[in-house]
Coordinates of C-alpha atoms in Angstrom, one line a residue:
X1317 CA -19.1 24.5 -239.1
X1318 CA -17.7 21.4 -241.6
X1319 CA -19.0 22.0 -245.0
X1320 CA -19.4 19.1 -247.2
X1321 CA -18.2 18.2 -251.2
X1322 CA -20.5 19.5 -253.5
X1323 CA -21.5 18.4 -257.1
X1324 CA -19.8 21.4 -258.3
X1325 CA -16.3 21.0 -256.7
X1326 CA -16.3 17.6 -258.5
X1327 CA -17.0 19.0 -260.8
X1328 CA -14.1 22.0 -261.1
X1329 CA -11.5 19.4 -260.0
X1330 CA -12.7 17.1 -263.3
X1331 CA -11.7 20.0 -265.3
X1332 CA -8.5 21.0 -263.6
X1333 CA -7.9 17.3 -264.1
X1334 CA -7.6 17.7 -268.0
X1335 CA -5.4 20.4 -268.1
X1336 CA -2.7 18.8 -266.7
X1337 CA -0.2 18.2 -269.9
X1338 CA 0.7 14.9 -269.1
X1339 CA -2.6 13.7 -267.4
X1340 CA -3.5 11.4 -270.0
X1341 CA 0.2 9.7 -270.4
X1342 CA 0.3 9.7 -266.3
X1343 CA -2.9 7.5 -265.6
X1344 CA -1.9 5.2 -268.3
X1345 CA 1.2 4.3 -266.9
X1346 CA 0.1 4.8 -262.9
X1347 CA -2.7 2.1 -263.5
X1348 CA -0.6 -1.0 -265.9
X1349 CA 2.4 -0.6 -263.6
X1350 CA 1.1 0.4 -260.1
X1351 CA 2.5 4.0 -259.2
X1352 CA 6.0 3.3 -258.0
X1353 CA 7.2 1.9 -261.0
X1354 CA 5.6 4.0 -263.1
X1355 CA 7.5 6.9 -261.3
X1356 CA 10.8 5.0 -260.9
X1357 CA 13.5 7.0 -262.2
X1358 CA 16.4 5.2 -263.4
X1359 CA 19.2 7.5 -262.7
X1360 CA 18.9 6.2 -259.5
X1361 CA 20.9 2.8 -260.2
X1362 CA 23.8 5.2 -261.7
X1363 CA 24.5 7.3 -259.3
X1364 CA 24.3 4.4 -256.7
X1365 CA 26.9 2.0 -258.1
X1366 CA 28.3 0.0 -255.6
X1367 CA 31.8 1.4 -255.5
X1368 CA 32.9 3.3 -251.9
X1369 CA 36.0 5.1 -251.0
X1370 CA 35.9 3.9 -247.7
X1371 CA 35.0 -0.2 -247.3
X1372 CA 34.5 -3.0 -244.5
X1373 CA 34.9 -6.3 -245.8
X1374 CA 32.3 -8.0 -243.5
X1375 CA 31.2 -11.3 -245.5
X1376 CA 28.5 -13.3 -246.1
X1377 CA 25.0 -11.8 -245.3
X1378 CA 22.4 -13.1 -243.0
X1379 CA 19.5 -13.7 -243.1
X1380 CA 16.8 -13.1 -240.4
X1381 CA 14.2 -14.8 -242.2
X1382 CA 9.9 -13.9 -241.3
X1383 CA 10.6 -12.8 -238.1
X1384 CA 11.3 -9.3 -237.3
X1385 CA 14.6 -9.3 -235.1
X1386 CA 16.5 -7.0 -237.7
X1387 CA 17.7 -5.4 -235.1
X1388 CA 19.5 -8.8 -233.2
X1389 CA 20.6 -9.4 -236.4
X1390 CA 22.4 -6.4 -237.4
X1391 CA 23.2 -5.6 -233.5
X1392 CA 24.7 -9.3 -233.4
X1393 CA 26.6 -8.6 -236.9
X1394 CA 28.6 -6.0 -235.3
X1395 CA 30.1 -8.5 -233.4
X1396 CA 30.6 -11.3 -235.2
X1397 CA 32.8 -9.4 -237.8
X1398 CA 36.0 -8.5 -235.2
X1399 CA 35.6 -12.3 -234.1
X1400 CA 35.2 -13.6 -237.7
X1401 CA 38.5 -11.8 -238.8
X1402 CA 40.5 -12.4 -235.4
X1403 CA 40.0 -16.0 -235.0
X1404 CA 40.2 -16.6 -238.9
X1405 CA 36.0 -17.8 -239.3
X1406 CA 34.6 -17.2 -242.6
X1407 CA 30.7 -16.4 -242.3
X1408 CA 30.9 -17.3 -238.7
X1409 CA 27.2 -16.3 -237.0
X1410 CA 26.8 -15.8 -233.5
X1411 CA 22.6 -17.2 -232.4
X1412 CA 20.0 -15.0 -232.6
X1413 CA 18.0 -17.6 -231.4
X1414 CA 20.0 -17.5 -227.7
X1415 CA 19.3 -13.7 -227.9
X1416 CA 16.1 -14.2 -229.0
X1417 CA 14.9 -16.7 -226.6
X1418 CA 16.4 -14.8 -223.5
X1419 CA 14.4 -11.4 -224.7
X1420 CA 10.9 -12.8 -225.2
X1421 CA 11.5 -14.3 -221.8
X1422 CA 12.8 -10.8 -220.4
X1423 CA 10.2 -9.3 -222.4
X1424 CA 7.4 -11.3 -220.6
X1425 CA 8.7 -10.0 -216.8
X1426 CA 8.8 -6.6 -218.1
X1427 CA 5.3 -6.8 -219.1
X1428 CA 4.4 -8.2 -216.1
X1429 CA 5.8 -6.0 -213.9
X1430 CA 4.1 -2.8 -216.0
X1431 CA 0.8 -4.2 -215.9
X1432 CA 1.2 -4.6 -211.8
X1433 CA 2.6 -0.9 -211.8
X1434 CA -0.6 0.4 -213.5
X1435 CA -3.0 -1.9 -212.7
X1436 CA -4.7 1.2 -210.4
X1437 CA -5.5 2.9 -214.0
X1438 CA -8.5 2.0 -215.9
X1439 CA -8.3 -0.8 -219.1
X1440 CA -9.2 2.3 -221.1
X1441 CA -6.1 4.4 -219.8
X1442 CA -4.5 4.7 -223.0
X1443 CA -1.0 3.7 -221.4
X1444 CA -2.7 0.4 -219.9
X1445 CA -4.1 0.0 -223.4
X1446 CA -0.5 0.2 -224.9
X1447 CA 0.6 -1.9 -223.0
X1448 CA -1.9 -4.9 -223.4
X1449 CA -1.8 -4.3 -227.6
X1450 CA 1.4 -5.6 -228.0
X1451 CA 3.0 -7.3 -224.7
X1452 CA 5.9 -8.4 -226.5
X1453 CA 7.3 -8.5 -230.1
X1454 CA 10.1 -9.4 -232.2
X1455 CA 11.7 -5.9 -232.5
X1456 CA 13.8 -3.8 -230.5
X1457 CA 16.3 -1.4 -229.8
X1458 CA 20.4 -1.6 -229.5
X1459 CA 20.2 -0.7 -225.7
X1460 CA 17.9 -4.2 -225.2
X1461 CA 20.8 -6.4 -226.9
X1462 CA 23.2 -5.4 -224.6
X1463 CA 21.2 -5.6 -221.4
X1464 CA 20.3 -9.0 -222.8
X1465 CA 24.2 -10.2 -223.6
X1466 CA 25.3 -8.6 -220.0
X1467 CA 23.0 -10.7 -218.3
X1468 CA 23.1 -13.8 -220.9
X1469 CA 26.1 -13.8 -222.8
X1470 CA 25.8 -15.0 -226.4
X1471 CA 26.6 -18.8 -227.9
X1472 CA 27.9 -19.6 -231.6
X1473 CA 25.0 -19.9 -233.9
X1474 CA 26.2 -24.2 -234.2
X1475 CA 25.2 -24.5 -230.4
X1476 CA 21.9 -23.0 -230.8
X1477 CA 20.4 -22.9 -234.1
X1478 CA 17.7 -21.5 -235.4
X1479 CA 13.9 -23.3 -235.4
X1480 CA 10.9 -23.2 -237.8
X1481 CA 9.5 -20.9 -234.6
X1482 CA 12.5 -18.6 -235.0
X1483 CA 12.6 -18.2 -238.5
X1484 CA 8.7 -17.5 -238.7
X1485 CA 7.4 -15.8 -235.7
X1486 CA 4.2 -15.1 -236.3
X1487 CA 2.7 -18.4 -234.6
X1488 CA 4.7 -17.4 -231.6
X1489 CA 4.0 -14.5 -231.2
X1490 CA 0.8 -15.1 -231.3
X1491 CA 0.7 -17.7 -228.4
X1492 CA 3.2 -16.3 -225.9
X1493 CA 1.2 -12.9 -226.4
X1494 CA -2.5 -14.7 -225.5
X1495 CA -0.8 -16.0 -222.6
X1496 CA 0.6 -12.6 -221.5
X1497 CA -2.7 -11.1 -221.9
X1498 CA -4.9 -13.5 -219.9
X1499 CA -2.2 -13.3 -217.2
X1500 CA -2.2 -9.7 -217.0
X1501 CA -5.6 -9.4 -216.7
X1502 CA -5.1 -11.9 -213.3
X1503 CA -2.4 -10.3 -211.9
X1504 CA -4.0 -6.8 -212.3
X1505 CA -7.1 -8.6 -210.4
X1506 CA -4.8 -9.4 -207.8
X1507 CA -3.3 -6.2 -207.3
X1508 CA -7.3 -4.5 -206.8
X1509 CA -8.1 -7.5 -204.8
X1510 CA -5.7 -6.2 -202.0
X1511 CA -3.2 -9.3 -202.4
X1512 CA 0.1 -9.1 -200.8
X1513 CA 3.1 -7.9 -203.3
X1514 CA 4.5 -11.6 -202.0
X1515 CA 1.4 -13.0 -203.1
X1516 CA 1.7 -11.3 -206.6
X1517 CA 5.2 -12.0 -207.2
X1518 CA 4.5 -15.8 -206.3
X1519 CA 1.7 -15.9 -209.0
X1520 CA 3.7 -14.0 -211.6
X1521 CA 6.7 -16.8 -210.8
X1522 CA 4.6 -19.4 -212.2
X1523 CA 3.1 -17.4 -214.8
X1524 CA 7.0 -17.3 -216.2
X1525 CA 7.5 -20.5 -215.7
X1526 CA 4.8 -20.9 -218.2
X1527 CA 6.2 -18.4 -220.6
X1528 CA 10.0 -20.4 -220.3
X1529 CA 8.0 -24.2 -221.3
X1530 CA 6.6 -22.2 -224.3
X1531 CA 9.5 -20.9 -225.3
X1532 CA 11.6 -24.0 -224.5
X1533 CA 9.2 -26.2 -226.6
X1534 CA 9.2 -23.8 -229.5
X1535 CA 12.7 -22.4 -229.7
X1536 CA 14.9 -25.0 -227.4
X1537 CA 16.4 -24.6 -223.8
X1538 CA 19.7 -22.4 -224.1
X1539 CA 22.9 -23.9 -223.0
X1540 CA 24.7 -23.1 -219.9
X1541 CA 27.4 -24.6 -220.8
X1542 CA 28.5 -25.9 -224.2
X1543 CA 32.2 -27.0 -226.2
X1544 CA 33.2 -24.1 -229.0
X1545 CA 34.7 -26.7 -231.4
X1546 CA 35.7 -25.3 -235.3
X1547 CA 38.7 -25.0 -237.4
X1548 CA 39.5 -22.2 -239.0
X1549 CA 40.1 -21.1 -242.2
X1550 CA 43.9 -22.2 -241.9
X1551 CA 41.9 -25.8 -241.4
X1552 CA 43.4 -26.1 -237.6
X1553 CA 41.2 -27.3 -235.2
X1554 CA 40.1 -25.4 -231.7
X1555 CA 38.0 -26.8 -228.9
X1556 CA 37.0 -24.5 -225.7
X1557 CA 35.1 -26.9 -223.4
X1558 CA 32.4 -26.2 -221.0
X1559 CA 32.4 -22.4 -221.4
X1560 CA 29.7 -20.6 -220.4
X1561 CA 27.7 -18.4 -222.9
X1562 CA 29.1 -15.2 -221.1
X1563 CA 32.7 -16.0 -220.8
X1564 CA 32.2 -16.6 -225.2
X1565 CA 31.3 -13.0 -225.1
X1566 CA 34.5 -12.1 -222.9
X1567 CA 36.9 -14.1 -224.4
X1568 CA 35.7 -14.3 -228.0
X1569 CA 33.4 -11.1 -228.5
X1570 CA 35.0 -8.6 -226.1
X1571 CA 33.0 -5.8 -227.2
X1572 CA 33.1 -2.9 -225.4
X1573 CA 28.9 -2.5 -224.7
X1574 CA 28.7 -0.1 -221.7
X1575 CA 30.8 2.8 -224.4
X1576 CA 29.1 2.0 -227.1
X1577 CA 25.9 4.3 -227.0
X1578 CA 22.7 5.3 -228.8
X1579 CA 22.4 8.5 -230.9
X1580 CA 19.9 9.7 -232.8
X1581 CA 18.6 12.2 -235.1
X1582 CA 14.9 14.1 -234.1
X1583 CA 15.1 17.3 -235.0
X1584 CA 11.7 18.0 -233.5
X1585 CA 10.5 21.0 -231.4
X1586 CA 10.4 19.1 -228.3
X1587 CA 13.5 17.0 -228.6
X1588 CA 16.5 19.7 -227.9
X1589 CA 20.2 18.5 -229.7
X1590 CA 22.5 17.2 -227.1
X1591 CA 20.1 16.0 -224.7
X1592 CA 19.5 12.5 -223.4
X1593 CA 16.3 10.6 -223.9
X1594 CA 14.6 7.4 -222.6
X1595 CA 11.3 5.9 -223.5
X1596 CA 8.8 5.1 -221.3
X1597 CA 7.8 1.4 -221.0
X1598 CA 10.7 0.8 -223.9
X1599 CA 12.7 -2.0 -222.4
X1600 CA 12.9 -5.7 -221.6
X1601 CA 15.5 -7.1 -218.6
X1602 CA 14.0 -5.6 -215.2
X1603 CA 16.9 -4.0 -213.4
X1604 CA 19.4 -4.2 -216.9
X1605 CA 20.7 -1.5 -219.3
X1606 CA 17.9 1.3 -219.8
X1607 CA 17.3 2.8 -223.5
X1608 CA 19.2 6.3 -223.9
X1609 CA 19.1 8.4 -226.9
X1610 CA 21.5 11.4 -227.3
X1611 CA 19.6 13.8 -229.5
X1612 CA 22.2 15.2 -232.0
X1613 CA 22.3 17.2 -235.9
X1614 CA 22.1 14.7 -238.9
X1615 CA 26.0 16.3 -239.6
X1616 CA 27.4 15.3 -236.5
X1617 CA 26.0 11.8 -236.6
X1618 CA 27.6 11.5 -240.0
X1619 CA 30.9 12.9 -239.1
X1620 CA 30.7 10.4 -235.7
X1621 CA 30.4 7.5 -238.0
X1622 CA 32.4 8.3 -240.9
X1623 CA 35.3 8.3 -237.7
X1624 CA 34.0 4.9 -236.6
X1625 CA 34.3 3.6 -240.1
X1626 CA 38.1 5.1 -241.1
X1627 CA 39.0 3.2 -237.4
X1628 CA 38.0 0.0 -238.9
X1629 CA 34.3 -0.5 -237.5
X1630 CA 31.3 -0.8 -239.0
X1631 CA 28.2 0.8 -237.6
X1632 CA 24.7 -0.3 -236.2
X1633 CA 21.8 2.1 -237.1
X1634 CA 17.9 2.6 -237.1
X1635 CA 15.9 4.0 -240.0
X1636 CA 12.2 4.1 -242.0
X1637 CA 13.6 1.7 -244.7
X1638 CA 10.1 0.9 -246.6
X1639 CA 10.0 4.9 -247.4
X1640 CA 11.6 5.1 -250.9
X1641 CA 13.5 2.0 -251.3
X1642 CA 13.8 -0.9 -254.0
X1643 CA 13.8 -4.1 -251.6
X1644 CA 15.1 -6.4 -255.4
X1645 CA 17.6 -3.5 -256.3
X1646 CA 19.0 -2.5 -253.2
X1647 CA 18.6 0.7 -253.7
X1648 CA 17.3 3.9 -250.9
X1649 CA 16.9 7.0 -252.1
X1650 CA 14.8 9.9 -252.3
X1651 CA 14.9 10.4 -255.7
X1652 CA 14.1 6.8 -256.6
X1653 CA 10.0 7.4 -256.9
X1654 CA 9.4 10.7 -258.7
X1655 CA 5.5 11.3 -257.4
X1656 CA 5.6 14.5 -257.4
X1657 CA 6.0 14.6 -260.9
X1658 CA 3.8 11.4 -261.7
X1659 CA 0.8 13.2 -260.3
X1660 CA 1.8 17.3 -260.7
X1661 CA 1.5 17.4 -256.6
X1662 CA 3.9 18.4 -253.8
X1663 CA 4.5 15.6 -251.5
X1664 CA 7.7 16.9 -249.7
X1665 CA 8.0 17.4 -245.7
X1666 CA 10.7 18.2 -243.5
X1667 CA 12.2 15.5 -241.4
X1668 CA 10.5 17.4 -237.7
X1669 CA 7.3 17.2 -240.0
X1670 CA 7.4 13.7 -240.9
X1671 CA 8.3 12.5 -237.2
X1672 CA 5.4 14.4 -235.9
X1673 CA 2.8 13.7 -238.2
X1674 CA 3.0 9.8 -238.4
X1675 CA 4.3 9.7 -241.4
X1676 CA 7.6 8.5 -241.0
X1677 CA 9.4 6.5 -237.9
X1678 CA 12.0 3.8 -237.1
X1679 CA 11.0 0.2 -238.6
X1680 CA 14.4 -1.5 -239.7
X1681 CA 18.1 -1.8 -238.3
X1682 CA 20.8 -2.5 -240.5
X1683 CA 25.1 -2.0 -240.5
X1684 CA 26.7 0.9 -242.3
X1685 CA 30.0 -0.5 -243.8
X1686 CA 31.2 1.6 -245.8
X1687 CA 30.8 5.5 -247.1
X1688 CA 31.6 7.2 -250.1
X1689 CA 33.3 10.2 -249.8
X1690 CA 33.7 12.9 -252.6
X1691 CA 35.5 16.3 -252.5
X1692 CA 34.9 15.7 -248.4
X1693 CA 31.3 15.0 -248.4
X1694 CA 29.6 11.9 -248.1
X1695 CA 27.5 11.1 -251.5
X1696 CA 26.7 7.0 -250.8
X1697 CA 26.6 4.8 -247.9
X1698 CA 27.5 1.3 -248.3
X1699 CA 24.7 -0.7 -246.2
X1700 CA 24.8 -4.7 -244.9
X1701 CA 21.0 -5.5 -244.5
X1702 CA 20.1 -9.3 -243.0
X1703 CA 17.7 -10.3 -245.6
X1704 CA 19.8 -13.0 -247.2
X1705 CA 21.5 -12.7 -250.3
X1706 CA 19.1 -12.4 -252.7
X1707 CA 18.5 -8.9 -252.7
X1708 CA 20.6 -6.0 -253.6
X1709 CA 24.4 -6.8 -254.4
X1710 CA 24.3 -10.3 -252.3
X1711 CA 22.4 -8.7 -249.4
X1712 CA 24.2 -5.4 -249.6
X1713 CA 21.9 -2.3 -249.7
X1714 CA 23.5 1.0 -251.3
X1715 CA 21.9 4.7 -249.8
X1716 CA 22.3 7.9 -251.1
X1717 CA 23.0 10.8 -248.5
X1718 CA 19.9 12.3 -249.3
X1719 CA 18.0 9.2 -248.0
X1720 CA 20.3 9.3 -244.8
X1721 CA 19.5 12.8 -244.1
X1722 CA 15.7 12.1 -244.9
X1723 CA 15.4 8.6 -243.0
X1724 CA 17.9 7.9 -240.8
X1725 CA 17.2 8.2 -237.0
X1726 CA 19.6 6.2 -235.0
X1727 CA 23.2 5.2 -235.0
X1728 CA 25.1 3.9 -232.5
X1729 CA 28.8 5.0 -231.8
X1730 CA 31.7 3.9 -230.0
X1731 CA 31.7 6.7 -227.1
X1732 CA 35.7 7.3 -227.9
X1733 CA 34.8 9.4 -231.2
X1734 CA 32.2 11.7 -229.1
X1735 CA 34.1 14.9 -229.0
X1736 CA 34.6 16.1 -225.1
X1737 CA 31.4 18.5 -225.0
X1738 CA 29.1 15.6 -226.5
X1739 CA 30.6 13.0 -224.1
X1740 CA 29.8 15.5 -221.3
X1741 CA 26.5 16.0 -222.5
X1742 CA 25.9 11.9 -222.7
X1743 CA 27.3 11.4 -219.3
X1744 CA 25.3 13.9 -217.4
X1745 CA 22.1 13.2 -219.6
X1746 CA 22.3 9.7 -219.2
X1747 CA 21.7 9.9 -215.2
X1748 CA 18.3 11.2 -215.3
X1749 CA 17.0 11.3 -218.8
X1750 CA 14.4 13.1 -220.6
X1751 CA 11.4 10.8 -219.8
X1752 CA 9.7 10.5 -223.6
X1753 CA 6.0 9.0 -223.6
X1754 CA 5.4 5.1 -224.9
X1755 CA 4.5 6.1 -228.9
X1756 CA 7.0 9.0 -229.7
X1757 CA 8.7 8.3 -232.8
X1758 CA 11.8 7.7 -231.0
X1759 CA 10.1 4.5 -229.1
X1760 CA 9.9 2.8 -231.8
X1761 CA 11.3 -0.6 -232.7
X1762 CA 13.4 -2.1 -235.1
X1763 CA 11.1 -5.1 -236.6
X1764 CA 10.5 -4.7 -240.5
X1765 CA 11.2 -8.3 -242.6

């Protein structure tokens, strides 16, 4: 039976209130300064000084803007950085807008072709009701890029530039998901009414060719075909004329997508190490690269990318970045907000705790480029963020280990560092994955701006 608060609890809590030593000191400070900063220690910015044993020069920062594509963004910096250093291209960007045009696009199908697979359930299912909260949205996951640029290709940033559309997202998004909805509730009509599957298909044709005017008119028609003209830092002069956006990726790119793969870290009771996971409903080109996870221990991601990093490349990876960071400082780590001390309580959960409860999941992607390594240990990770340049140390982010092992949940890795057992694991996971449901922690997307 629930029992309700009574005058006298209040009452014993005021008095336990008092006796805390520092009560008094506490509640002046919590309420003038707001409780983070009032619980802000500032050992913090010591023992994160921006000084790494092991370092990527990667450039210039950039900048996604008020959209949430932090995941393009960092995906895409991964491969700008071999290009910008082999064809001699200071802060050379590669479009997020050509990405991001083609995804809300294959985002819209994908939608489509979900609602017509469930449109026998109810409104109320609560996977029909996933589905119709959010038909599409800026964020994603690394596995979505690449199906994306194996279809696509990718363009210089100069061909295809940004818009005010891009760069704020929110009207956009907005639209393009009241169309979605409106047409899903007609095609799921359509289904029920006993139309043919030609007749569906036909209707969800034109429906698209509504989505590609919006996003045409708000973001620009992607090139087909386009002249790469730049000189280089040497101040020589290149032209590549009428190339297509997927022979840029081959010939300028070259990244090696298909073995570069998804790992993360969920050490939660129903996620086994070394198996392979996919997400249900988590995708976006019908018939492209499905999202795979392989589930491994927070030290064996580490040692993975410290490898990738000695090698010369700089890493892509997935974590809960509002959870104990300083956005202006640049700083993430656990020790930065001392709340348990602020209010005399005990705040701390395990990683498996936090996943499951709700209290902590993916929201950002960012690029791990470089690590600091002391008596063989890693103490500090050197982070390249796409905020622009205004925060942190010109848009680099420093993070303790701590905050790695606490918040980190993805990384991907260059398949050629997986030791033989975890590439066997990958391989025969990856065929017929652990089918995870559409809100697990591990669905969700990179989107935080």
């Amino acid at each position: 039976m629930a029992k309700e608060i009574s005058n006298d609890t209040i009452e014993k809590f005021k008095n336990d209130l008092t006796n805390h030593p520092a009560y008094k000191v506490a509640s002046r400070a919590a309420q003038e300064n707001g409780i983070f900063k009032a619980s802000q220690d500032l050992q913090t910015k010591i023992d994160l000084d921006p000084t790494f044993s092991i370092e990527i020069d990667t450039g210039k920062s950039a900048d996604q803007k008020q959209s949430g594509r932090c995941w393009m963004f960092s995906a895409l910096n991964t491969m700008r950085h071999p290009l910008q250093k082999k064809f001699k291209l200071k802060d050379f960007e590669l479009s997020q807008n050509y990405t991001n045009f083609w995804d809300k696009f294959e985002k819209s199908n994908w939608f489509f072709e979900n609602v017509i697979a469930t449109a026998d359930k109810s409104l109320g299912d609560r996977k029909v009701s996933f589905l119709f909260a959010t038909p599409q949205q800026d964020g994603g996951q690394w596995d979505m890029l690449c199906g994306i640029i194996e279809k696509y290709g990718i363009v210089p940033k100069s061909v295809y530039p940004e818009t005010a559309n891009s760069n704020n997202s929110s009207a956009l998004n907005d639209t393009l998901n009241t169309l979605l909805r409106k047409d899903g509730l007609e095609l799921r009509k359509l289904v029920n009414d006993g139309k043919s599957e030609d007749e569906v298909q036909a209707r969800k044709e034109e429906m698209l060719n509504d989505v590609f005017r919006v996003l045409s008119i708000s973001l620009g028609v992607p090139p087909t075909k386009f002249n790469f003209e730049y000189r280089d830092d040497d101040k020589n002069y290149h032209i590549d004329k009428d190339i297509t956006p997927k022979e840029f990726f081959d010939k300028y790119v070259g990244m090696d997508l298909e073995n570069h793969i998804s790992t993360i870290n969920a050490p939660t009771s129903d996620k086994p190490f070394h198996k392979v996971f996919s997400v249900e409903y988590l995708g976006n080109v019908e018939g492209g690269r499905q999202v795979r996870h392989l589930n491994l221990k927070v030290d064996e991601m580490k040692d993975l990318i410290i490898k990738q990093l000695k090698s010369g490349e700089v890493v892509w990876f997935g974590s809960n970045v509002v959870k104990d960071s300083e956005r202006r400082a640049g700083l993430l780590d656990t020790n930065l907000y001392r709340r348990d001390e602020l209010f005399d309580t005990d705040f701390s959960m395990t990683k498996a705790e936090k996943l499951d409860s709700g209290e902590s999941m993916m929201d950002h992607a960012m690029v791990i480029t470089g690590v600091d390594i002391v008596d063989g240990k890693p103490t500090k990770w050197k982070i390249e963020n796409s905020w622009g340049e205004k925060p942190g140390f010109k848009g680099y982010f420093v993070m303790s280990d701590k905050w790695f092992d606490s918040f980190v949940y993805q990384a991907v890795i260059n398949k050629k560092f997986l030791p033989d057992d975890l590439k066997k694991a990958y391989d025969e996971g990856k065929k017929n994955p652990i089918q995870l449901l559409p809100w697990d922690p591990m669905g969700a997307l990179a989107f935080e701006y």
